[in-house]
mmCIF file of C-alpha atoms and ligand atoms in Angstrom:
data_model
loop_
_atom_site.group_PDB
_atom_site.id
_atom_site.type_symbol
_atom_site.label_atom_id
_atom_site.label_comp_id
_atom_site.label_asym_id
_atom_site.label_seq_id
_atom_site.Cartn_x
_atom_site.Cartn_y
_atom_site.Cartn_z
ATOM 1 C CA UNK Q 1 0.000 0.000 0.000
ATOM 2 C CA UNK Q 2 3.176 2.498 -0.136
ATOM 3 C CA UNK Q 3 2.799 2.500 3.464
ATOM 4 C CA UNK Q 4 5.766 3.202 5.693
ATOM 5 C CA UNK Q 5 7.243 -0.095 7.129
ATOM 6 C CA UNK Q 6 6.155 0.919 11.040
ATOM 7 C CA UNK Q 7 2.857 1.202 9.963
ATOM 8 C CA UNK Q 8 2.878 -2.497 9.699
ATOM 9 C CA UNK Q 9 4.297 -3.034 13.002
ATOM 10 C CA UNK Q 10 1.159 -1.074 14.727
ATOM 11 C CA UNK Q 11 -1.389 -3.048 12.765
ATOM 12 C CA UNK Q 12 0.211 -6.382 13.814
ATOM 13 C CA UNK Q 13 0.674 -4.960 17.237
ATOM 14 C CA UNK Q 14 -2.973 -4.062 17.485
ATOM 15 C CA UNK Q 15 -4.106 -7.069 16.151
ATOM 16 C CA UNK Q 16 -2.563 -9.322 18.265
ATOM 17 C CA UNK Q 17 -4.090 -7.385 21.436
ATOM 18 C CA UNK Q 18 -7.299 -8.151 19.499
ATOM 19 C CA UNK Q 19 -8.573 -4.896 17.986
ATOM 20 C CA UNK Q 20 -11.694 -5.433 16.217
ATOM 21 C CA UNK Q 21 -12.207 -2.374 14.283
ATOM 22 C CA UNK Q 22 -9.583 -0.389 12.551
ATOM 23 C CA UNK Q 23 -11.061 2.656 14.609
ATOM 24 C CA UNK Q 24 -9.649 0.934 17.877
ATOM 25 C CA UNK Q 25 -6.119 1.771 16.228
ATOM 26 C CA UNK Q 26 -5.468 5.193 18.146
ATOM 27 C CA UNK Q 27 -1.947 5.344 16.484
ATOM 28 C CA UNK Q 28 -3.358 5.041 12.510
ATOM 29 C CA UNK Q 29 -4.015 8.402 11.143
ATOM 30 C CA UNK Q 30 -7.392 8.835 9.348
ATOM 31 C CA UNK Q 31 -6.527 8.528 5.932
ATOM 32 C CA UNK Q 32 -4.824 5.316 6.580
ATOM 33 C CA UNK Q 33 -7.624 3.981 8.189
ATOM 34 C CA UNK Q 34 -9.703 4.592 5.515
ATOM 35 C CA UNK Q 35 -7.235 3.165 3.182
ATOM 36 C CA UNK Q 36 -7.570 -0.271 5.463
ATOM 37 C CA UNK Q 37 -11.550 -0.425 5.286
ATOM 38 C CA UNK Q 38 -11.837 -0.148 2.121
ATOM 39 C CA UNK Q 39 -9.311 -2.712 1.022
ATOM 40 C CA UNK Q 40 -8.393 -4.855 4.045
ATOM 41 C CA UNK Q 41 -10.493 -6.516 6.806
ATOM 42 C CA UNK Q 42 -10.393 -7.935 10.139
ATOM 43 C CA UNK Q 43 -11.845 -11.341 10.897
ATOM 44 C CA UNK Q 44 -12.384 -13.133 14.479
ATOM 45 C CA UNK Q 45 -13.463 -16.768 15.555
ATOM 46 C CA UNK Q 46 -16.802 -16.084 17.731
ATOM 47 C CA UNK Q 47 -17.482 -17.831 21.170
ATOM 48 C CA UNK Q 48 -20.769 -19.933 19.698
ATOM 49 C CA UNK Q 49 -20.959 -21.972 22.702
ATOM 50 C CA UNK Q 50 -18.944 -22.340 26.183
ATOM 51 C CA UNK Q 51 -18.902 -24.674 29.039
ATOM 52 C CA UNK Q 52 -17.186 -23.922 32.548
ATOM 53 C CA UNK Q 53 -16.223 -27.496 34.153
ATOM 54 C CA UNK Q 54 -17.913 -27.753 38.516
ATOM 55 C CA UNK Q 55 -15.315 -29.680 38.883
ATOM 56 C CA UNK Q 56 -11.927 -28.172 38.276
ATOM 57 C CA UNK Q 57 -12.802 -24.839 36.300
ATOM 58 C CA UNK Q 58 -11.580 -25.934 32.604
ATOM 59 C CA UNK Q 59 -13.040 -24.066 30.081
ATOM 60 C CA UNK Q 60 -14.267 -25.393 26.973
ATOM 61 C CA UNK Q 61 -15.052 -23.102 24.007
ATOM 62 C CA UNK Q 62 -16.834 -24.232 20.480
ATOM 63 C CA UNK Q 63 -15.762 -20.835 18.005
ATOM 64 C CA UNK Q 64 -17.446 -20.358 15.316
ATOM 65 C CA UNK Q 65 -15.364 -19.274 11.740
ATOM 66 C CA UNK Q 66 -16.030 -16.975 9.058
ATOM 67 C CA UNK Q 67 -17.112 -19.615 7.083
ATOM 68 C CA UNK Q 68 -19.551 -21.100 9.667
ATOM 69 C CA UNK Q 69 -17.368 -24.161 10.253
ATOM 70 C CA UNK Q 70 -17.000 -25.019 14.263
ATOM 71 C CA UNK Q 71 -13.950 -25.538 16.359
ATOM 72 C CA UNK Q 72 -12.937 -26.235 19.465
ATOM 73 C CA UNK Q 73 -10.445 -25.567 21.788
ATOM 74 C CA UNK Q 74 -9.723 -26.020 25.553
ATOM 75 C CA UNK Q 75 -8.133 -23.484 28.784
ATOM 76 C CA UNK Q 76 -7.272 -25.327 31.830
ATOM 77 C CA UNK Q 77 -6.271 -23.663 34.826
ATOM 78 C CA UNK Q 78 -2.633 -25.336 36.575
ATOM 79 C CA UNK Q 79 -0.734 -23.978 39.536
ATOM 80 C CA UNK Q 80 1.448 -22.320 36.921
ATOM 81 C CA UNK Q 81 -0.825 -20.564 34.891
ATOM 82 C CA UNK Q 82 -3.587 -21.000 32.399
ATOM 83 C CA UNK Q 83 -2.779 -23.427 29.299
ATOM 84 C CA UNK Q 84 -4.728 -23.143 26.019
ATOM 85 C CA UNK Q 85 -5.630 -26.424 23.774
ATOM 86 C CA UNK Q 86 -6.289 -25.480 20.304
ATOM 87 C CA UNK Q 87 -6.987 -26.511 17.299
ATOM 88 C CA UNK Q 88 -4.826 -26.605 14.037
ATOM 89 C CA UNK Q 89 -7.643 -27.586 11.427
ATOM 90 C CA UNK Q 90 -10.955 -28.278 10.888
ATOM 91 C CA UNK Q 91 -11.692 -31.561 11.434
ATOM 92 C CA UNK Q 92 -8.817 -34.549 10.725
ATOM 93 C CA UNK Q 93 -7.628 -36.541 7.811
ATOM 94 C CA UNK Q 94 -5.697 -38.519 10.147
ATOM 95 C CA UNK Q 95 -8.603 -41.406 11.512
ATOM 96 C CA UNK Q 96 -7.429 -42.175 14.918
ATOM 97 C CA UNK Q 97 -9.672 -44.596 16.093
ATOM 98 C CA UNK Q 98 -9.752 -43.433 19.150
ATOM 99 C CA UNK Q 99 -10.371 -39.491 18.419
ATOM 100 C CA UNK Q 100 -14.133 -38.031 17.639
ATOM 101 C CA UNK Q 101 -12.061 -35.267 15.843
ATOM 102 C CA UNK Q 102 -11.619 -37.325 12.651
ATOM 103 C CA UNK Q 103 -14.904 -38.197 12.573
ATOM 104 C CA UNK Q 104 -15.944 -36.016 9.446
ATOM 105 C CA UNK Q 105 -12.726 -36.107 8.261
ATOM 106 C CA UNK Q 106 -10.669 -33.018 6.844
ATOM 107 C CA UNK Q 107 -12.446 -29.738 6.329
ATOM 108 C CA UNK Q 108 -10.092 -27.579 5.692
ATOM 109 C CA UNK Q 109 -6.648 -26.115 7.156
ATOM 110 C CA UNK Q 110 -6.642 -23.098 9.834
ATOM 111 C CA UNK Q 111 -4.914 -19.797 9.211
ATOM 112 C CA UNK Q 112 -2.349 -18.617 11.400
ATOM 113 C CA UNK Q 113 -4.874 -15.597 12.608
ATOM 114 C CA UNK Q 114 -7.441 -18.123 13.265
ATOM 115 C CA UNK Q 115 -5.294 -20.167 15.385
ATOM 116 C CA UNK Q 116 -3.947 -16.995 17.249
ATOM 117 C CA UNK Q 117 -7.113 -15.672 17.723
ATOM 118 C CA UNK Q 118 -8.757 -18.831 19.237
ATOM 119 C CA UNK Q 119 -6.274 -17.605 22.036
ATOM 120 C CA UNK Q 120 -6.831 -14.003 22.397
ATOM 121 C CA UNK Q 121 -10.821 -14.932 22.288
ATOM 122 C CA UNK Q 122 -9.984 -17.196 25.790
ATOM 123 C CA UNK Q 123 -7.847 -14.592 26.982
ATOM 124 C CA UNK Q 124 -10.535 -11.708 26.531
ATOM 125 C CA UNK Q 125 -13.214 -13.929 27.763
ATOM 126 C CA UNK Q 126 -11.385 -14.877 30.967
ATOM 127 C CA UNK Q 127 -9.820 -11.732 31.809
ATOM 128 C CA UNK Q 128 -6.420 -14.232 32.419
ATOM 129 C CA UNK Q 129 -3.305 -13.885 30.113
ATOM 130 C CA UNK Q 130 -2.507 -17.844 28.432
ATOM 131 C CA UNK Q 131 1.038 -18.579 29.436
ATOM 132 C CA UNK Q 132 1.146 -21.904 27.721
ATOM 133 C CA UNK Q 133 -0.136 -23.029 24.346
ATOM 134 C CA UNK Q 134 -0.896 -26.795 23.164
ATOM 135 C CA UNK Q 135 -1.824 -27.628 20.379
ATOM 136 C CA UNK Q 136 -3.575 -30.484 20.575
ATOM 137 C CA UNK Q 137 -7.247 -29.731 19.826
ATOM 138 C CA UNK Q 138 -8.398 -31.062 16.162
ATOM 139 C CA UNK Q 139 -6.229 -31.518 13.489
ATOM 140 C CA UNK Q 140 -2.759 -32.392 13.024
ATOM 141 C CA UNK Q 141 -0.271 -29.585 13.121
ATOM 142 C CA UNK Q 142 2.432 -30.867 10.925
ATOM 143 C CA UNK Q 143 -0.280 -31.616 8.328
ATOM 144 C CA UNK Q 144 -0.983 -27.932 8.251
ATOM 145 C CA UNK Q 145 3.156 -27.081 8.687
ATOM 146 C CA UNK Q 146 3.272 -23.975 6.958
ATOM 147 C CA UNK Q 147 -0.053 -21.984 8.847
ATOM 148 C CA UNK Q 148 1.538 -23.496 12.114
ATOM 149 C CA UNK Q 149 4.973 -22.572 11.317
ATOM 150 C CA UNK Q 150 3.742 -18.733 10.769
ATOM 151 C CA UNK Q 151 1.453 -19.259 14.158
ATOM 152 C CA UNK Q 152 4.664 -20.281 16.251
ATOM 153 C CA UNK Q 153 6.429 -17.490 14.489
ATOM 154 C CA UNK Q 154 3.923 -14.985 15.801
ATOM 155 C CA UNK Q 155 3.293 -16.570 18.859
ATOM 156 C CA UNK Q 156 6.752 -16.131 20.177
ATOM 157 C CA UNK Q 157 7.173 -12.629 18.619
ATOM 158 C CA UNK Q 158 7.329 -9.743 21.647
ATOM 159 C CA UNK Q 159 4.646 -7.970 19.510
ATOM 160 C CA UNK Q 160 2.390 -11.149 18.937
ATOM 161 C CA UNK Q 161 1.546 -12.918 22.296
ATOM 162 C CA UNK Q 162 5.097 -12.818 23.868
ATOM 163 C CA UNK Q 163 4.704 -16.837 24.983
ATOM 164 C CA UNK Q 164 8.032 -18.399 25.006
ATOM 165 C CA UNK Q 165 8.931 -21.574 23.200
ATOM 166 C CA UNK Q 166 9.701 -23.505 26.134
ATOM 167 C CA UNK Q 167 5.686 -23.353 26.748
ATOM 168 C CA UNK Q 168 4.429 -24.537 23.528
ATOM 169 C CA UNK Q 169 3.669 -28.082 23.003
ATOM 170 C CA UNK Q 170 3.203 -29.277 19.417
ATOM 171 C CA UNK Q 171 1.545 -32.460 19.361
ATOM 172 C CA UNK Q 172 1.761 -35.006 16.270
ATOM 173 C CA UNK Q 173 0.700 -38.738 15.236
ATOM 174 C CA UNK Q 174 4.045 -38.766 13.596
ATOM 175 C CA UNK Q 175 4.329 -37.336 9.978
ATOM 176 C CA UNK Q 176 8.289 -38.591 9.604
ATOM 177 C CA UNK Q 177 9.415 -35.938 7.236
ATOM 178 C CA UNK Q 178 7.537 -32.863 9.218
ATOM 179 C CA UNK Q 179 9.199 -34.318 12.409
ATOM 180 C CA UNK Q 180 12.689 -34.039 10.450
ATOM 181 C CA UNK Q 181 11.942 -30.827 8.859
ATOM 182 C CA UNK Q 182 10.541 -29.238 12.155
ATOM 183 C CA UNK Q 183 13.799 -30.627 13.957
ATOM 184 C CA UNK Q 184 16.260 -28.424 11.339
ATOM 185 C CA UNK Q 185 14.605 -25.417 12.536
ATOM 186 C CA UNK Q 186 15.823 -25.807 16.163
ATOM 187 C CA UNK Q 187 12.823 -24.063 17.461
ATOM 188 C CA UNK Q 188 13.067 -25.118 21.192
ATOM 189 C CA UNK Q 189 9.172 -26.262 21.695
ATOM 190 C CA UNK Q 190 7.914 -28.882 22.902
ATOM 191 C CA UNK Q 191 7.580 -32.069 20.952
ATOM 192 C CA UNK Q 192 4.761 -34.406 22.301
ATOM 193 C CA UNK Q 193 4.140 -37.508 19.771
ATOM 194 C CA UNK Q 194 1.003 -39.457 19.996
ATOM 195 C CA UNK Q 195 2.679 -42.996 19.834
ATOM 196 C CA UNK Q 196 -0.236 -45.045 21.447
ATOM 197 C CA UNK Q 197 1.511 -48.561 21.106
ATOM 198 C CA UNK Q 198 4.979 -50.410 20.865
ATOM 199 C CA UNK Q 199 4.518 -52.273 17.861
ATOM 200 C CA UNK Q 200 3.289 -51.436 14.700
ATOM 201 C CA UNK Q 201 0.920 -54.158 14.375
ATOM 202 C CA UNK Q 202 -1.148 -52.457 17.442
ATOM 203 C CA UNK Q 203 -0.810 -49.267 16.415
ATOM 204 C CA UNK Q 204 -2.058 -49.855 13.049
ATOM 205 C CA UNK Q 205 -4.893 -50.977 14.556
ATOM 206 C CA UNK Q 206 -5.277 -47.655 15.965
ATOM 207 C CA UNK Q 207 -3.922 -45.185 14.199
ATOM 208 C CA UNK Q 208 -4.187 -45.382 10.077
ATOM 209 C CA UNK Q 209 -0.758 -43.468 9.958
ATOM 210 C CA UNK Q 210 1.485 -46.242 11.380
ATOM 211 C CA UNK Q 211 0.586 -47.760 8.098
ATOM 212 C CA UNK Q 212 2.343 -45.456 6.167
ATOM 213 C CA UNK Q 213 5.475 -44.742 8.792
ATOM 214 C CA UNK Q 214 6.922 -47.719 10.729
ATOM 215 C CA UNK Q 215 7.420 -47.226 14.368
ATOM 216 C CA UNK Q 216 11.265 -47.919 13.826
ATOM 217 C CA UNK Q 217 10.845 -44.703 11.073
ATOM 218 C CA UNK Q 218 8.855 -42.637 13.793
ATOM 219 C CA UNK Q 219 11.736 -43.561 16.269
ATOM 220 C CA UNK Q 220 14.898 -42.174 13.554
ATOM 221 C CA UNK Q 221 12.827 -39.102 13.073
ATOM 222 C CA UNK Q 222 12.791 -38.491 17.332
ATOM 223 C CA UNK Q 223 16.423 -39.503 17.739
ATOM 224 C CA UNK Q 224 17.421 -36.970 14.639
ATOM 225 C CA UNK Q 225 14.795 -34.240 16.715
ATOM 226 C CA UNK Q 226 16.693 -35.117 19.886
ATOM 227 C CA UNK Q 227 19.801 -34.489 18.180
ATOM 228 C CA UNK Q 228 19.058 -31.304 16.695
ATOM 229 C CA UNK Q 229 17.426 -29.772 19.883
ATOM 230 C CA UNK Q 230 18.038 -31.803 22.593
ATOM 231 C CA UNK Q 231 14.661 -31.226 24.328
ATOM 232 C CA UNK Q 232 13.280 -34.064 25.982
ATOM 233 C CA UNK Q 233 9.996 -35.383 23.957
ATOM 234 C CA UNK Q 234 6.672 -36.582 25.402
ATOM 235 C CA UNK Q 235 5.486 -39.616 23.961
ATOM 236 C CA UNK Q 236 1.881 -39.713 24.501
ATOM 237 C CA UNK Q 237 0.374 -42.972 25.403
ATOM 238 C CA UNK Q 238 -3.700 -43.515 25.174
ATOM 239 C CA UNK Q 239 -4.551 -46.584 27.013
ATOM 240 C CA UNK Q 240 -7.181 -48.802 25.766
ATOM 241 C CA UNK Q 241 -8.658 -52.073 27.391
ATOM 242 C CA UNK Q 242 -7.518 -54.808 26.273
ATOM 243 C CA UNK Q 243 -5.646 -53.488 23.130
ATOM 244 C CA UNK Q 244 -2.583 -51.645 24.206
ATOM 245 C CA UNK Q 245 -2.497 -51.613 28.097
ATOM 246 C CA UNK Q 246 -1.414 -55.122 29.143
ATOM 247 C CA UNK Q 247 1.872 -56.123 30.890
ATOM 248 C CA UNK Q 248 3.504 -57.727 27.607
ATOM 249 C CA UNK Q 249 2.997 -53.796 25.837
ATOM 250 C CA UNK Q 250 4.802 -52.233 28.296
ATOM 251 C CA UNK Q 251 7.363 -54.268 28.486
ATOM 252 C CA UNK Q 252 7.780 -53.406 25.148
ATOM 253 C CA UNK Q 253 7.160 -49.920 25.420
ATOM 254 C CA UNK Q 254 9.859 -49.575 27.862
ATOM 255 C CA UNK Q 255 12.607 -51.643 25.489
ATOM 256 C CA UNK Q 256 11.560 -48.996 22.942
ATOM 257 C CA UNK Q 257 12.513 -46.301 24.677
ATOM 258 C CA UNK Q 258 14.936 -47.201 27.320
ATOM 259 C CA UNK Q 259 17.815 -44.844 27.321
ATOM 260 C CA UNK Q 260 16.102 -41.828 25.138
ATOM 261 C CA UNK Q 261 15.209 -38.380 26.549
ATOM 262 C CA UNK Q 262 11.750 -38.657 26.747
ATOM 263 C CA UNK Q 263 8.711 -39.302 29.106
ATOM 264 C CA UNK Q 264 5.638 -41.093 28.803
ATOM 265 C CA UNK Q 265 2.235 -39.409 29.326
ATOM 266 C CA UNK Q 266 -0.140 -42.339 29.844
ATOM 267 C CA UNK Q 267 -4.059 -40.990 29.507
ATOM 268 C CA UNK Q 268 -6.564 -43.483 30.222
ATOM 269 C CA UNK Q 269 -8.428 -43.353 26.596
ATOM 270 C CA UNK Q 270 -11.700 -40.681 27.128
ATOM 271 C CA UNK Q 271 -14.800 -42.498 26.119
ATOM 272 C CA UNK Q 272 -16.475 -41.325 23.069
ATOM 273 C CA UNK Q 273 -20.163 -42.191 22.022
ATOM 274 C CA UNK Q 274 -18.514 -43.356 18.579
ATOM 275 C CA UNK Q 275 -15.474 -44.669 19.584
ATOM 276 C CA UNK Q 276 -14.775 -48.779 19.901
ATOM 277 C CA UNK Q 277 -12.879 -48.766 22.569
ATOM 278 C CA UNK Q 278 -13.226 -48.537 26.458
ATOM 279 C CA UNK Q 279 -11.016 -46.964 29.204
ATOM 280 C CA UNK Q 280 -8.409 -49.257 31.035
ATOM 281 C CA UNK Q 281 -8.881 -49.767 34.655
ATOM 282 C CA UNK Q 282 -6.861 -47.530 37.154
ATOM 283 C CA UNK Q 283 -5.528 -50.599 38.709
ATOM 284 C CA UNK Q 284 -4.352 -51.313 35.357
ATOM 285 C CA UNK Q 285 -2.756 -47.579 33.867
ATOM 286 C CA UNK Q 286 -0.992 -47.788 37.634
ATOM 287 C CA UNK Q 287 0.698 -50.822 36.722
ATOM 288 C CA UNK Q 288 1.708 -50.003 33.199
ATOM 289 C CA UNK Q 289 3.449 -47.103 34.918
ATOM 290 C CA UNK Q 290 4.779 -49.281 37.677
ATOM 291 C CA UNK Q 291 6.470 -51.454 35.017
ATOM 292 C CA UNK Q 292 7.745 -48.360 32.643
ATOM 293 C CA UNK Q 293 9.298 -47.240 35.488
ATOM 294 C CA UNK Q 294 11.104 -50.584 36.372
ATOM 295 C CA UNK Q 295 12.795 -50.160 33.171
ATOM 296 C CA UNK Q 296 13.752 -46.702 33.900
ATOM 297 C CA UNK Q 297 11.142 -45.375 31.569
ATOM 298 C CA UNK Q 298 9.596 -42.130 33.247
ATOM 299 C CA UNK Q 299 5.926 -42.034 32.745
ATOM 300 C CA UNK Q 300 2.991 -39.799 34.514
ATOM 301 C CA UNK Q 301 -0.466 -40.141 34.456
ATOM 302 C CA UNK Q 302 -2.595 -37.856 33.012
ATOM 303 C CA UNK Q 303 -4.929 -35.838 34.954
ATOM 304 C CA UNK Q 304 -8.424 -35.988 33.767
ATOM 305 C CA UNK Q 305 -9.461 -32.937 33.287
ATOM 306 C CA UNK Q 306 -13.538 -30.740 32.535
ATOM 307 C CA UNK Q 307 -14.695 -34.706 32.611
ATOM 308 C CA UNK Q 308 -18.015 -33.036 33.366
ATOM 309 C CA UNK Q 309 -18.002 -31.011 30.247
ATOM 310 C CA UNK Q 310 -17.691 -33.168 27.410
ATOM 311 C CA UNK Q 311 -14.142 -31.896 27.312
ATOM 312 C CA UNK Q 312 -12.646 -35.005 25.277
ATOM 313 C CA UNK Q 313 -10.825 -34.391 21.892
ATOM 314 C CA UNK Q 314 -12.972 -33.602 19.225
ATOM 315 C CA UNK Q 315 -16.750 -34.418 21.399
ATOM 316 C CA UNK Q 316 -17.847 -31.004 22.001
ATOM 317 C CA UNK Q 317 -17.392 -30.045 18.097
ATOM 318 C CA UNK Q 318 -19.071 -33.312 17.518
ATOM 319 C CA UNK Q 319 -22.197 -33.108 19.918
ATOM 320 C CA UNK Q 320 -22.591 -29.985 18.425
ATOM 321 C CA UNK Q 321 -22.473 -31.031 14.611
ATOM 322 C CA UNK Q 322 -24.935 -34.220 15.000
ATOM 323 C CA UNK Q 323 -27.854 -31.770 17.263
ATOM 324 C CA UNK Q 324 -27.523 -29.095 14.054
ATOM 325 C CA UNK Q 325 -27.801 -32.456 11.773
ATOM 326 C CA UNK Q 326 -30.710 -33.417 13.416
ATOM 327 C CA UNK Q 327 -32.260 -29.710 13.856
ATOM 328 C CA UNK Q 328 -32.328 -30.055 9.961
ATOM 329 C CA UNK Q 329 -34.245 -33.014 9.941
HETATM 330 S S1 SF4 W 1 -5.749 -37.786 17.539
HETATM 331 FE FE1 SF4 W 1 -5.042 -35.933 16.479
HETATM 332 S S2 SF4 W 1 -4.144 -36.714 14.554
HETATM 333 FE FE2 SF4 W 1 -5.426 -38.369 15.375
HETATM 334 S S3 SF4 W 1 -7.405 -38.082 14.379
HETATM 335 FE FE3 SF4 W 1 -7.485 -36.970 16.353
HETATM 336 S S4 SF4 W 1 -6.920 -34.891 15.835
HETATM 337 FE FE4 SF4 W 1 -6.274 -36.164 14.123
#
């Protein structure tokens, strides 16, 4: 727009505080302003729908796009601060078994302002600044690499949102090459990877991906991660009854990774109306941990958290979809 280059930095600024309207922008003279309506706009996600857990205060949100498509996205409230889950798409391609997000499959790809705003929309709401970012609401990040490249980007900026690497969490299924080509950038985040069994014959049971990228190809890709960044990585562990939870898999789990910096979340699978598969017992999870941990394997349970709020991955958005479907009826 022949605009100086400082002009820029205001907009983005202002933005990322989460002006509205360019008239907010107290700083923008009135001709540029007027320049900016007429050729430029500003979009937001809207709160459609939220829910406030009884039982531990976590906040789920369904936002509503430009487009009319739904996601969702999650703040929980820790001793250190208040954590946002988001989302990275619409939907997944990926088919978890276990995950009402894939359910409808891929809709389309966020935007990096979509993604960014899903925070600032929490953060307005609450009244609380987000010091921590996951993003591990629908989608796959690393399926949607470059929008989530330019989200981290302006994440971490001091004139985005200011949240430091070291508290962003950038979950994946394990895409092999993203893994690689996220590890050259030496961004120090952290890398959480949905592994969900020790052998690829059980997790290709579960997760359609493991077809496509052996377990021994998921492990090169975190060794080469580890190597470039040296930042311990979460291996995410959903445990199912009877599938992926007995002594025998983690045994093997703990062969796997014996001797790699790395910890293993275990989360006692949520149950979903659609899914197949039922939680484990906690007699069970406790043991799985007990024998990780004999093989020197750190592993921590997760915390269950908004269990009164439908606050499993993907069931809100889902809920919400089939009442519409039926409203149509
Ligand atoms: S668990 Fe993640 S990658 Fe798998 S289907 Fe759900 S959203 Fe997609």
């Amino acid at each position: 727009m022949g605009e100086k280059k400082y002009r820029g930095k205001q907009i983005f600024e202002w933005v990322n505080k989460g002006a509205k309207r360019w008239e907010d922008m107290t700083n923008i003279g009135k001709v540029l302003k007027e320049k900016l309506q007429k050729n430029t706009f500003i979009t937001h996600v809207k709160i459609e729908k939220k829910m406030v857990s009884k039982i531990d205060g976590t906040t789920k949100y369904l936002f509503l796009l430009e487009d009319k498509n739904i996601i969702e996205g999650v703040v929980m409230k820790y001793k250190h601060g208040f954590t946002a889950c988001i989302s990275s798409q619409v939907g997944c391609v990926m088919g978890c078994s276990f995950c009402a997000s894939t359910i409808g499959g891929l809709i389309r790809d966020l935007r990096a302002g979509e993604m960014i705003d899903q925070i600032l929309q929490m953060q307005q709401d609450l009244g609380e600044r987000i010091s921590n970012i996951v993003l591990m609401g629908s989608g796959e990040p690393l399926h949607n690499y470059r929008e989530v490249m330019k989200f981290l980007e302006i994440v971490n900026s001091e004139s985005g949102l200011n949240i430091g690497n070291r508290h962003i969490t950038l979950s994946t299924c394990g895409l092999v090459p993203e893994i690689k080509k996220l590890a050259d950038l030496q961004i120090p985040i952290n890398l959480a990877v949905s592994l969900h069994a020790p052998n690829d014959e059980t997790r290709q049971i579960m997760m359609p991906i493991a077809k496509k990228y052996s377990i021994k190809a998921l492990m090169e890709a975190c060794e080469y991660y580890l190597q470039k960044n040296n930042r311990r990585i979460t291996f995410e562990y959903a445990l199912v009854k009877e599938v992926n939870d007995e002594e025998v898999h983690a045994k093997q789990l703990g062969q796997l990774l014996k001797g790699m910096l790395c910890y293993v979340n275990l989360i006692p699978v949520n149950t979903v109306a659609e899914a197949r598969y039922e939680k484990s017992r906690e007699e069970q999870v406790k043991r799985f941990q007990k024998v990780l941990k004999s093989q020197g394997v750190e592993a921590t349970i997760r915390r269950e958290m908004g269990a009164d709020i439908d606050a499993a991955c993907g069931q809100l958005r889902n809920n919400y979809i089939n009442k519409k479907i039926k409203e149509k009826q």
